[in-house]
mmCIF file of C-alpha atoms and ligand atoms in Angstrom:
data_model
loop_
_atom_site.group_PDB
_atom_site.id
_atom_site.type_symbol
_atom_site.label_atom_id
_atom_site.label_comp_id
_atom_site.label_asym_id
_atom_site.label_seq_id
_atom_site.Cartn_x
_atom_site.Cartn_y
_atom_site.Cartn_z
ATOM 1 C CA MET T 1 -122.268 37.579 -105.964
ATOM 2 C CA VAL T 2 -123.390 38.830 -109.657
ATOM 3 C CA PHE T 3 -121.506 39.511 -113.112
ATOM 4 C CA SER T 4 -121.206 39.916 -116.499
ATOM 5 C CA SER T 5 -119.827 39.482 -119.406
ATOM 6 C CA ASN T 6 -120.620 39.849 -123.676
ATOM 7 C CA LEU T 7 -119.508 37.905 -126.137
ATOM 8 C CA ASN T 8 -120.951 40.056 -130.031
ATOM 9 C CA ASP T 9 -124.653 40.752 -129.474
ATOM 10 C CA ARG T 10 -125.062 38.485 -126.247
ATOM 11 C CA ASN T 11 -124.669 38.422 -122.907
ATOM 12 C CA CYS T 12 -124.364 35.782 -120.263
ATOM 13 C CA THR T 13 -124.808 36.650 -116.232
ATOM 14 C CA TYR T 14 -123.231 34.639 -113.656
ATOM 15 C CA PHE T 15 -124.657 33.910 -110.034
ATOM 16 C CA ILE T 16 -122.210 33.412 -107.358
ATOM 17 C CA LYS T 17 -124.455 31.916 -104.240
ATOM 18 C CA ASP T 18 -125.444 28.584 -102.581
ATOM 19 C CA ASN T 19 -128.705 26.756 -103.052
ATOM 20 C CA ILE T 20 -127.699 27.541 -106.238
ATOM 21 C CA PHE T 21 -131.093 26.275 -108.270
ATOM 22 C CA ASP T 22 -133.312 29.214 -106.144
ATOM 23 C CA ASN T 23 -132.121 30.927 -108.373
ATOM 24 C CA VAL T 24 -132.156 28.734 -110.872
ATOM 25 C CA THR T 25 -135.637 27.628 -110.952
ATOM 26 C CA LYS T 26 -136.275 31.598 -111.108
ATOM 27 C CA TYR T 27 -135.024 31.526 -114.901
ATOM 28 C CA THR T 28 -136.748 28.660 -116.109
ATOM 29 C CA THR T 29 -140.016 29.670 -115.483
ATOM 30 C CA ASP T 30 -139.078 31.333 -119.049
ATOM 31 C CA TYR T 31 -138.626 27.913 -121.258
ATOM 32 C CA LYS T 32 -141.425 25.868 -121.450
ATOM 33 C CA LYS T 33 -139.411 22.414 -122.039
ATOM 34 C CA VAL T 34 -136.522 22.824 -119.760
ATOM 35 C CA VAL T 35 -133.825 19.603 -121.039
ATOM 36 C CA ILE T 36 -131.062 18.427 -118.687
ATOM 37 C CA ILE T 37 -127.466 17.757 -119.185
ATOM 38 C CA THR T 38 -125.556 15.977 -117.161
ATOM 39 C CA ASP T 39 -123.219 12.533 -116.602
ATOM 40 C CA ASP T 40 -123.744 9.859 -114.313
ATOM 41 C CA ASN T 41 -122.644 9.500 -111.509
ATOM 42 C CA VAL T 42 -123.780 13.505 -110.907
ATOM 43 C CA HIS T 43 -127.235 12.439 -111.381
ATOM 44 C CA PHE T 44 -127.226 9.843 -109.361
ATOM 45 C CA ILE T 45 -126.117 12.098 -106.422
ATOM 46 C CA TYR T 46 -128.533 14.780 -107.339
ATOM 47 C CA LYS T 47 -131.341 13.070 -109.343
ATOM 48 C CA ASP T 48 -133.405 14.528 -105.763
ATOM 49 C CA LEU T 49 -132.646 17.977 -106.326
ATOM 50 C CA LEU T 50 -133.787 18.250 -109.795
ATOM 51 C CA ASN T 51 -136.432 15.659 -108.792
ATOM 52 C CA LYS T 52 -136.741 19.039 -106.167
ATOM 53 C CA TYR T 53 -136.414 21.873 -108.275
ATOM 54 C CA LEU T 54 -137.381 20.984 -111.851
ATOM 55 C CA PRO T 55 -139.154 17.412 -111.541
ATOM 56 C CA ASN T 56 -140.719 18.750 -115.121
ATOM 57 C CA ALA T 57 -137.425 18.723 -117.955
ATOM 58 C CA LEU T 58 -136.020 16.254 -119.669
ATOM 59 C CA LEU T 59 -133.314 14.306 -118.128
ATOM 60 C CA PHE T 60 -130.522 13.646 -121.076
ATOM 61 C CA SER T 61 -127.986 12.380 -118.919
ATOM 62 C CA PHE T 62 -124.539 10.024 -120.251
ATOM 63 C CA LYS T 63 -121.677 7.828 -117.876
ATOM 64 C CA PRO T 64 -119.062 10.273 -117.737
ATOM 65 C CA ARG T 65 -115.118 10.653 -118.501
ATOM 66 C CA GLU T 66 -113.311 12.053 -120.822
ATOM 67 C CA LYS T 67 -113.792 9.845 -124.232
ATOM 68 C CA ASN T 68 -117.389 11.435 -124.075
ATOM 69 C CA LYS T 69 -116.539 13.975 -124.782
ATOM 70 C CA SER T 70 -117.546 12.551 -128.254
ATOM 71 C CA LEU T 71 -119.119 13.103 -131.327
ATOM 72 C CA LYS T 72 -121.026 9.770 -130.753
ATOM 73 C CA ILE T 73 -123.071 11.655 -127.696
ATOM 74 C CA ALA T 74 -122.725 15.462 -129.054
ATOM 75 C CA LEU T 75 -125.450 12.964 -132.710
ATOM 76 C CA SER T 76 -127.471 11.321 -129.683
ATOM 77 C CA LEU T 77 -127.913 13.425 -127.603
ATOM 78 C CA ILE T 78 -129.086 16.045 -130.407
ATOM 79 C CA ASP T 79 -130.374 12.523 -132.049
ATOM 80 C CA PHE T 80 -132.565 13.158 -127.811
ATOM 81 C CA LEU T 81 -133.937 16.576 -128.433
ATOM 82 C CA VAL T 82 -135.097 16.250 -132.531
ATOM 83 C CA ASP T 83 -136.862 13.104 -130.945
ATOM 84 C CA ASN T 84 -138.289 14.589 -127.839
ATOM 85 C CA ASN T 85 -139.325 18.423 -129.882
ATOM 86 C CA ILE T 86 -136.768 20.714 -128.923
ATOM 87 C CA SER T 87 -136.953 23.600 -130.449
ATOM 88 C CA ASN T 88 -134.802 26.539 -130.572
ATOM 89 C CA GLN T 89 -137.288 28.604 -128.182
ATOM 90 C CA ASP T 90 -136.631 26.308 -125.920
ATOM 91 C CA LEU T 91 -134.245 25.467 -122.964
ATOM 92 C CA LEU T 92 -131.124 23.202 -121.629
ATOM 93 C CA ILE T 93 -129.166 22.692 -118.944
ATOM 94 C CA ALA T 94 -125.739 21.713 -118.272
ATOM 95 C CA PHE T 95 -125.279 19.665 -114.655
ATOM 96 C CA GLY T 96 -122.015 18.231 -114.241
ATOM 97 C CA GLY T 97 -118.058 19.007 -114.982
ATOM 98 C CA GLY T 98 -115.655 20.086 -117.974
ATOM 99 C CA VAL T 99 -116.506 17.656 -119.430
ATOM 100 C CA VAL T 100 -120.263 18.079 -119.616
ATOM 101 C CA LEU T 101 -121.105 22.220 -120.125
ATOM 102 C CA ASP T 102 -118.271 21.399 -122.775
ATOM 103 C CA LEU T 103 -120.283 18.820 -125.302
ATOM 104 C CA VAL T 104 -123.908 20.896 -124.535
ATOM 105 C CA GLY T 105 -121.840 24.565 -125.207
ATOM 106 C CA PHE T 106 -120.753 22.920 -128.248
ATOM 107 C CA VAL T 107 -124.837 21.569 -129.159
ATOM 108 C CA SER T 108 -125.845 24.053 -128.554
ATOM 109 C CA SER T 109 -124.465 25.835 -130.413
ATOM 110 C CA ILE T 110 -124.974 23.371 -133.259
ATOM 111 C CA TYR T 111 -128.831 22.723 -132.956
ATOM 112 C CA LYS T 112 -131.393 24.832 -134.689
ATOM 113 C CA ARG T 113 -128.961 26.916 -135.383
ATOM 114 C CA GLY T 114 -128.355 27.821 -131.824
ATOM 115 C CA ILE T 115 -130.614 27.866 -128.227
ATOM 116 C CA THR T 116 -130.223 28.691 -124.852
ATOM 117 C CA TYR T 117 -128.104 26.884 -122.187
ATOM 118 C CA PHE T 118 -127.935 27.239 -119.013
ATOM 119 C CA SER T 119 -124.359 26.403 -117.515
ATOM 120 C CA ILE T 120 -124.352 24.377 -113.548
ATOM 121 C CA PRO T 121 -120.403 23.384 -112.495
ATOM 122 C CA THR T 122 -120.040 21.309 -110.474
ATOM 123 C CA THR T 123 -116.591 20.732 -110.104
ATOM 124 C CA LEU T 124 -113.731 23.075 -108.921
ATOM 125 C CA LEU T 125 -112.602 22.442 -112.486
ATOM 126 C CA ALA T 126 -115.300 23.623 -114.154
ATOM 127 C CA GLN T 127 -116.366 26.793 -112.038
ATOM 128 C CA VAL T 128 -112.975 28.747 -111.945
ATOM 129 C CA ASP T 129 -111.954 27.101 -115.751
ATOM 130 C CA ALA T 130 -114.540 26.113 -117.924
ATOM 131 C CA CYS T 131 -117.773 27.818 -117.768
ATOM 132 C CA ILE T 132 -115.788 30.611 -118.128
ATOM 133 C CA GLY T 133 -114.615 31.841 -121.880
ATOM 134 C CA PHE T 134 -117.873 31.089 -123.395
ATOM 135 C CA LYS T 135 -115.091 27.714 -124.991
ATOM 136 C CA THR T 136 -117.138 25.110 -126.256
ATOM 137 C CA ALA T 137 -115.705 21.260 -127.595
ATOM 138 C CA ILE T 138 -116.000 17.848 -128.145
ATOM 139 C CA ASP T 139 -112.666 15.257 -129.139
ATOM 140 C CA TYR T 140 -113.001 13.755 -131.759
ATOM 141 C CA LYS T 141 -109.661 11.391 -133.087
ATOM 142 C CA GLY T 142 -108.323 11.164 -130.310
ATOM 143 C CA LEU T 143 -107.025 15.488 -130.225
ATOM 144 C CA LYS T 144 -108.748 16.953 -128.012
ATOM 145 C CA ASN T 145 -110.915 20.158 -128.582
ATOM 146 C CA VAL T 146 -110.258 19.733 -132.264
ATOM 147 C CA ILE T 147 -114.268 20.433 -133.457
ATOM 148 C CA GLY T 148 -115.658 23.593 -131.309
ATOM 149 C CA SER T 149 -117.608 26.939 -131.423
ATOM 150 C CA PHE T 150 -117.325 30.036 -129.082
ATOM 151 C CA TYR T 151 -120.716 30.400 -127.822
ATOM 152 C CA LEU T 152 -122.083 32.035 -124.457
ATOM 153 C CA PRO T 153 -124.145 30.091 -121.787
ATOM 154 C CA SER T 154 -127.036 32.647 -120.746
ATOM 155 C CA LYS T 155 -126.812 32.503 -117.678
ATOM 156 C CA VAL T 156 -123.653 30.476 -115.188
ATOM 157 C CA PHE T 157 -124.941 29.690 -111.231
ATOM 158 C CA ILE T 158 -122.145 28.439 -109.157
ATOM 159 C CA ASP T 159 -122.263 26.959 -105.598
ATOM 160 C CA TYR T 160 -118.833 25.954 -104.228
ATOM 161 C CA THR T 161 -121.818 22.926 -101.861
ATOM 162 C CA PHE T 162 -121.570 20.931 -105.266
ATOM 163 C CA ILE T 163 -117.197 20.886 -104.016
ATOM 164 C CA LYS T 164 -118.600 18.902 -101.134
ATOM 165 C CA THR T 165 -119.369 15.939 -102.798
ATOM 166 C CA LEU T 166 -116.552 15.817 -105.303
ATOM 167 C CA PRO T 167 -113.291 13.889 -104.823
ATOM 168 C CA ASN T 168 -109.968 14.664 -102.877
ATOM 169 C CA ARG T 169 -108.005 14.064 -105.829
ATOM 170 C CA GLN T 170 -111.016 15.838 -108.096
ATOM 171 C CA ILE T 171 -110.410 19.416 -106.062
ATOM 172 C CA ARG T 172 -107.596 18.775 -106.362
ATOM 173 C CA ASN T 173 -106.835 18.833 -110.420
ATOM 174 C CA GLY T 174 -108.769 22.014 -109.575
ATOM 175 C CA LEU T 175 -106.692 24.022 -108.069
ATOM 176 C CA PHE T 176 -104.022 24.342 -110.451
ATOM 177 C CA GLU T 177 -106.049 26.132 -113.583
ATOM 178 C CA VAL T 178 -105.651 28.012 -110.160
ATOM 179 C CA ILE T 179 -102.611 27.839 -109.274
ATOM 180 C CA LYS T 180 -101.278 28.538 -112.526
ATOM 181 C CA MET T 181 -103.944 31.717 -111.992
ATOM 182 C CA GLY T 182 -101.680 33.277 -109.777
ATOM 183 C CA LEU T 183 -99.153 32.049 -111.220
ATOM 184 C CA VAL T 184 -99.314 33.451 -114.627
ATOM 185 C CA TYR T 185 -102.325 37.539 -113.374
ATOM 186 C CA ASP T 186 -103.076 37.159 -109.805
ATOM 187 C CA LYS T 187 -99.803 36.960 -106.315
ATOM 188 C CA SER T 188 -102.429 37.791 -104.532
ATOM 189 C CA LEU T 189 -104.267 34.351 -105.134
ATOM 190 C CA PHE T 190 -100.304 33.052 -105.636
ATOM 191 C CA ASP T 191 -99.469 34.183 -101.863
ATOM 192 C CA LEU T 192 -103.015 32.626 -101.157
ATOM 193 C CA LEU T 193 -102.528 29.225 -102.132
ATOM 194 C CA LEU T 194 -98.789 29.460 -101.356
ATOM 195 C CA THR T 195 -99.959 30.881 -97.556
ATOM 196 C CA ASN T 196 -102.938 29.988 -95.773
ATOM 197 C CA ASN T 197 -104.974 26.483 -95.376
ATOM 198 C CA ILE T 198 -106.836 26.212 -99.031
ATOM 199 C CA LYS T 199 -109.524 24.300 -97.538
ATOM 200 C CA LYS T 200 -110.953 26.461 -95.203
ATOM 201 C CA GLU T 201 -110.597 29.301 -98.383
ATOM 202 C CA LEU T 202 -111.410 27.140 -101.498
ATOM 203 C CA PRO T 203 -114.570 29.534 -101.673
ATOM 204 C CA ASN T 204 -112.808 32.712 -101.330
ATOM 205 C CA ILE T 205 -109.947 31.126 -103.755
ATOM 206 C CA ILE T 206 -112.671 30.498 -106.987
ATOM 207 C CA ASN T 207 -114.455 33.904 -106.343
ATOM 208 C CA LYS T 208 -110.225 35.283 -107.319
ATOM 209 C CA ALA T 209 -109.733 32.842 -109.779
ATOM 210 C CA ILE T 210 -113.172 33.009 -111.944
ATOM 211 C CA VAL T 211 -112.665 36.750 -111.192
ATOM 212 C CA ASP T 212 -108.996 37.217 -113.075
ATOM 213 C CA LYS T 213 -110.431 34.518 -115.763
ATOM 214 C CA LEU T 214 -113.603 37.005 -116.947
ATOM 215 C CA GLU T 215 -111.056 40.168 -116.215
ATOM 216 C CA ILE T 216 -108.885 37.968 -119.160
ATOM 217 C CA VAL T 217 -111.484 36.385 -120.596
ATOM 218 C CA LYS T 218 -112.933 40.605 -122.167
ATOM 219 C CA GLN T 219 -109.329 41.530 -122.969
ATOM 220 C CA ASP T 220 -109.271 38.806 -125.752
ATOM 221 C CA PRO T 221 -112.779 37.277 -125.876
ATOM 222 C CA TYR T 222 -111.448 35.219 -128.999
ATOM 223 C CA ASP T 223 -106.953 34.187 -127.277
ATOM 224 C CA ASN T 224 -105.759 36.578 -129.731
ATOM 225 C CA ASN T 225 -102.978 38.422 -127.593
ATOM 226 C CA ILE T 226 -103.577 38.106 -124.132
ATOM 227 C CA ARG T 227 -106.074 34.859 -123.222
ATOM 228 C CA LYS T 228 -103.154 33.181 -124.500
ATOM 229 C CA ILE T 229 -101.654 33.369 -120.882
ATOM 230 C CA LEU T 230 -103.842 31.321 -119.533
ATOM 231 C CA ASN T 231 -102.091 28.705 -121.772
ATOM 232 C CA TYR T 232 -99.403 28.251 -119.013
ATOM 233 C CA GLY T 233 -98.798 25.078 -118.320
ATOM 234 C CA HIS T 234 -100.357 23.889 -121.030
ATOM 235 C CA THR T 235 -97.547 22.963 -124.016
ATOM 236 C CA ILE T 236 -96.127 19.725 -122.196
ATOM 237 C CA GLY T 237 -99.478 19.130 -120.111
ATOM 238 C CA HIS T 238 -101.507 18.541 -123.000
ATOM 239 C CA ALA T 239 -98.434 16.269 -124.862
ATOM 240 C CA ILE T 240 -98.254 14.750 -121.438
ATOM 241 C CA GLU T 241 -102.265 14.347 -122.132
ATOM 242 C CA SER T 242 -102.275 12.946 -125.280
ATOM 243 C CA ASN T 243 -98.901 10.517 -124.943
ATOM 244 C CA ASN T 244 -100.825 8.498 -122.281
ATOM 245 C CA ARG T 245 -104.227 8.583 -124.335
ATOM 246 C CA PHE T 246 -105.768 10.845 -121.489
ATOM 247 C CA ASN T 247 -105.528 7.819 -118.786
ATOM 248 C CA ASN T 248 -104.819 7.398 -115.430
ATOM 249 C CA ILE T 249 -104.053 11.754 -115.549
ATOM 250 C CA LEU T 250 -106.262 14.415 -115.422
ATOM 251 C CA HIS T 251 -105.918 17.014 -117.379
ATOM 252 C CA GLY T 252 -105.410 19.756 -114.043
ATOM 253 C CA GLU T 253 -102.253 16.593 -112.554
ATOM 254 C CA ALA T 254 -100.336 17.738 -116.448
ATOM 255 C CA VAL T 255 -100.557 20.403 -116.382
ATOM 256 C CA ALA T 256 -99.116 21.023 -113.687
ATOM 257 C CA TYR T 257 -95.980 18.731 -114.779
ATOM 258 C CA GLY T 258 -96.401 21.447 -117.939
ATOM 259 C CA MET T 259 -95.686 23.888 -115.448
ATOM 260 C CA LEU T 260 -92.998 22.580 -113.185
ATOM 261 C CA TYR T 261 -90.792 22.476 -116.413
ATOM 262 C CA GLU T 262 -91.916 24.933 -118.544
ATOM 263 C CA THR T 263 -91.246 27.385 -115.233
ATOM 264 C CA THR T 264 -86.821 28.286 -115.678
ATOM 265 C CA ASN T 265 -86.609 30.299 -113.109
ATOM 266 C CA GLN T 266 -85.443 28.219 -109.733
ATOM 267 C CA GLU T 267 -86.823 30.571 -106.826
ATOM 268 C CA ILE T 268 -90.320 29.713 -108.799
ATOM 269 C CA LYS T 269 -90.458 26.023 -109.308
ATOM 270 C CA ASN T 270 -89.706 25.891 -105.819
ATOM 271 C CA LYS T 271 -92.758 27.805 -105.169
ATOM 272 C CA LEU T 272 -95.167 25.349 -107.458
ATOM 273 C CA LEU T 273 -93.533 22.690 -105.094
ATOM 274 C CA GLU T 274 -94.463 24.111 -101.899
ATOM 275 C CA ILE T 275 -97.966 24.390 -103.269
ATOM 276 C CA TYR T 276 -97.612 20.966 -104.922
ATOM 277 C CA LYS T 277 -96.687 19.441 -101.486
ATOM 278 C CA LYS T 278 -98.892 21.586 -99.269
ATOM 279 C CA ILE T 279 -102.053 19.457 -101.569
ATOM 280 C CA HIS T 280 -99.924 15.848 -101.184
ATOM 281 C CA PHE T 281 -99.146 15.533 -104.538
ATOM 282 C CA THR T 282 -95.872 13.359 -105.085
ATOM 283 C CA LEU T 283 -94.760 14.405 -108.565
ATOM 284 C CA LYS T 284 -94.350 9.816 -109.341
ATOM 285 C CA LEU T 285 -95.006 10.331 -113.486
ATOM 286 C CA ASN T 286 -92.176 9.631 -114.706
ATOM 287 C CA VAL T 287 -92.661 12.304 -118.020
ATOM 288 C CA ASP T 288 -89.764 11.189 -120.782
ATOM 289 C CA ILE T 289 -89.996 14.875 -121.594
ATOM 290 C CA ASN T 290 -87.934 14.040 -125.499
ATOM 291 C CA LYS T 291 -91.031 11.255 -126.076
ATOM 292 C CA LEU T 292 -93.470 14.922 -125.565
ATOM 293 C CA VAL T 293 -92.099 16.828 -128.737
ATOM 294 C CA SER T 294 -94.024 14.922 -131.400
ATOM 295 C CA TYR T 295 -96.921 16.605 -130.029
ATOM 296 C CA ILE T 296 -95.505 19.851 -129.022
ATOM 297 C CA TYR T 297 -95.434 20.357 -132.594
ATOM 298 C CA ASN T 298 -98.889 18.669 -132.731
ATOM 299 C CA ASP T 299 -100.003 21.588 -130.913
ATOM 300 C CA LYS T 300 -102.762 24.081 -131.833
ATOM 301 C CA LYS T 301 -100.921 27.008 -131.182
ATOM 302 C CA VAL T 302 -98.192 25.894 -133.421
ATOM 303 C CA SER T 303 -97.501 27.638 -136.826
ATOM 304 C CA ASP T 304 -95.002 27.671 -139.293
ATOM 305 C CA ASP T 305 -92.281 25.926 -136.404
ATOM 306 C CA THR T 306 -92.735 29.179 -134.255
ATOM 307 C CA ILE T 307 -94.749 29.275 -130.877
ATOM 308 C CA ILE T 308 -96.047 31.831 -128.789
ATOM 309 C CA VAL T 309 -94.643 30.715 -124.941
ATOM 310 C CA PRO T 310 -95.871 32.199 -121.955
ATOM 311 C CA VAL T 311 -92.729 32.493 -119.433
ATOM 312 C CA VAL T 312 -93.435 33.746 -116.427
ATOM 313 C CA GLU T 313 -89.862 35.720 -114.676
ATOM 314 C CA THR T 314 -92.334 37.195 -111.713
ATOM 315 C CA ILE T 315 -95.301 35.523 -109.982
ATOM 316 C CA GLY T 316 -98.342 37.022 -111.092
ATOM 317 C CA ARG T 317 -97.150 38.361 -114.415
ATOM 318 C CA CYS T 318 -96.407 36.547 -117.890
ATOM 319 C CA ASP T 319 -95.143 37.916 -121.224
ATOM 320 C CA LEU T 320 -95.580 36.562 -124.092
ATOM 321 C CA ILE T 321 -93.194 35.210 -126.294
ATOM 322 C CA ASN T 322 -92.010 34.565 -129.707
ATOM 323 C CA MET T 323 -90.190 31.360 -129.824
ATOM 324 C CA LYS T 324 -88.745 28.533 -132.819
ATOM 325 C CA ILE T 325 -89.950 25.788 -131.579
ATOM 326 C CA SER T 326 -86.515 24.499 -131.499
ATOM 327 C CA GLU T 327 -86.048 27.634 -128.992
ATOM 328 C CA PHE T 328 -88.825 26.243 -126.645
ATOM 329 C CA ILE T 329 -87.724 22.762 -127.041
ATOM 330 C CA LYS T 330 -84.180 23.827 -125.698
ATOM 331 C CA MET T 331 -86.424 25.392 -122.915
ATOM 332 C CA ILE T 332 -87.841 23.250 -121.297
ATOM 333 C CA GLY T 333 -84.222 21.021 -121.696
ATOM 334 C CA ALA T 334 -86.332 18.914 -124.148
ATOM 335 C CA ARG T 335 -83.112 17.565 -127.996
HETATM 336 P P1 ADP Z 1 -114.441 18.361 -115.680
HETATM 337 O O1 ADP Z 1 -113.209 18.350 -116.802
HETATM 338 O O2 ADP Z 1 -114.525 19.663 -115.237
HETATM 339 O O3 ADP Z 1 -112.518 18.200 -114.503
HETATM 340 P P2 ADP Z 1 -115.032 15.489 -115.483
HETATM 341 O O4 ADP Z 1 -116.768 15.998 -116.098
HETATM 342 O O5 ADP Z 1 -114.222 15.621 -115.975
HETATM 343 O O6 ADP Z 1 -114.827 17.616 -114.961
HETATM 344 O O7 ADP Z 1 -116.073 15.486 -114.311
HETATM 345 C C1 ADP Z 1 -115.308 14.729 -113.599
HETATM 346 C C2 ADP Z 1 -115.281 14.123 -112.716
HETATM 347 O O8 ADP Z 1 -115.778 14.260 -111.679
HETATM 348 C C3 ADP Z 1 -116.657 12.950 -113.066
HETATM 349 O O9 ADP Z 1 -116.236 11.554 -113.325
HETATM 350 C C4 ADP Z 1 -118.025 13.225 -112.673
HETATM 351 O O10 ADP Z 1 -118.873 12.459 -113.017
HETATM 352 C C5 ADP Z 1 -117.238 13.538 -110.970
HETATM 353 N N1 ADP Z 1 -118.275 14.542 -111.116
HETATM 354 C C6 ADP Z 1 -118.695 15.876 -110.974
HETATM 355 N N2 ADP Z 1 -119.526 16.652 -110.505
HETATM 356 C C7 ADP Z 1 -119.656 16.289 -109.189
HETATM 357 C C8 ADP Z 1 -119.749 16.033 -107.515
HETATM 358 N N3 ADP Z 1 -120.508 17.470 -107.473
HETATM 359 N N4 ADP Z 1 -119.284 15.001 -106.801
HETATM 360 C C9 ADP Z 1 -119.008 13.916 -106.953
HETATM 361 N N5 ADP Z 1 -119.128 14.320 -108.515
HETATM 362 C C10 ADP Z 1 -118.706 14.754 -109.564
HETATM 363 ZN ZN1 ZN Z 2 -106.075 23.809 -118.826
#
């Protein structure tokens, strides 16, 4: 399957298929030098594949973990590019999860005022979320995505077979963003998760989530209106991540708790819990909602004591409501 999206005068093509490297190499021949950026786990698992398809590419690999989505690693990547005389006519390939994609996207947007890059997402979360929507970012001073830009990869290659080597916890991590998409935008996707065998339907589920996100981003590329529905569960989710200093909790898991707190309709909450049970997610984090309030005031979405809150009253439909923070705090049951 092939889709495309635009941002200003730039275009991005999305290819969704198996054996994706057959496709990738069709397009790398246009470039004199190719740099693959990945993390050590992904490199370890897929080094033979990389050697087979891109034997002449340069390789930059760094230690996995969100804390490495840092200025330090971004600068060491830039050092590597400079030391290897990479020009802005060469190509970068981001091969990995959201950390790799966000970091490479950011460096691509600033290196010599912009270099072309391809994305090859290898986690479910990155396939349904990070690889779409041209947001690039690194974390700074303990704050998530605080330095970043909007920048389009030239091509995105999505291959479900990468998911086969992904640990179950990471698969579930991606599923929470898919559940969110169903909740705020696509009832048929939510019903599919609720009633079908998720493992069996995974390619279909990933496809639907991608098409949905492309549709939303197309309407609001710079995240000024409808795209904000994708923040569902994220105000509390981000607060939980910050409160835990990003330890022991994955992004999707924090959003899973966030969605529960941000859902006031009991019937919808029950359905959410039903899906959580189906994917064997037990709620064991002790969330002290009152402790999260200070983080909510620091949220990017907050200005002048008001916050735009995505509210779901019917599955598949989401309204954006301007609330005083005090109202939001009451809504989620905090003091
Ligand atoms: P995301 O933000 O998409 O969850 P990360 O970049 O934080 O992704 O990756 C999560 C973890 O999964 C990292 O430890 C990474 O090395 C590992 N990983 C990424 N892709 C794969 C894969 N296809 N198979 C196994 N592990 C992977
Ligand atoms: Zn998210």
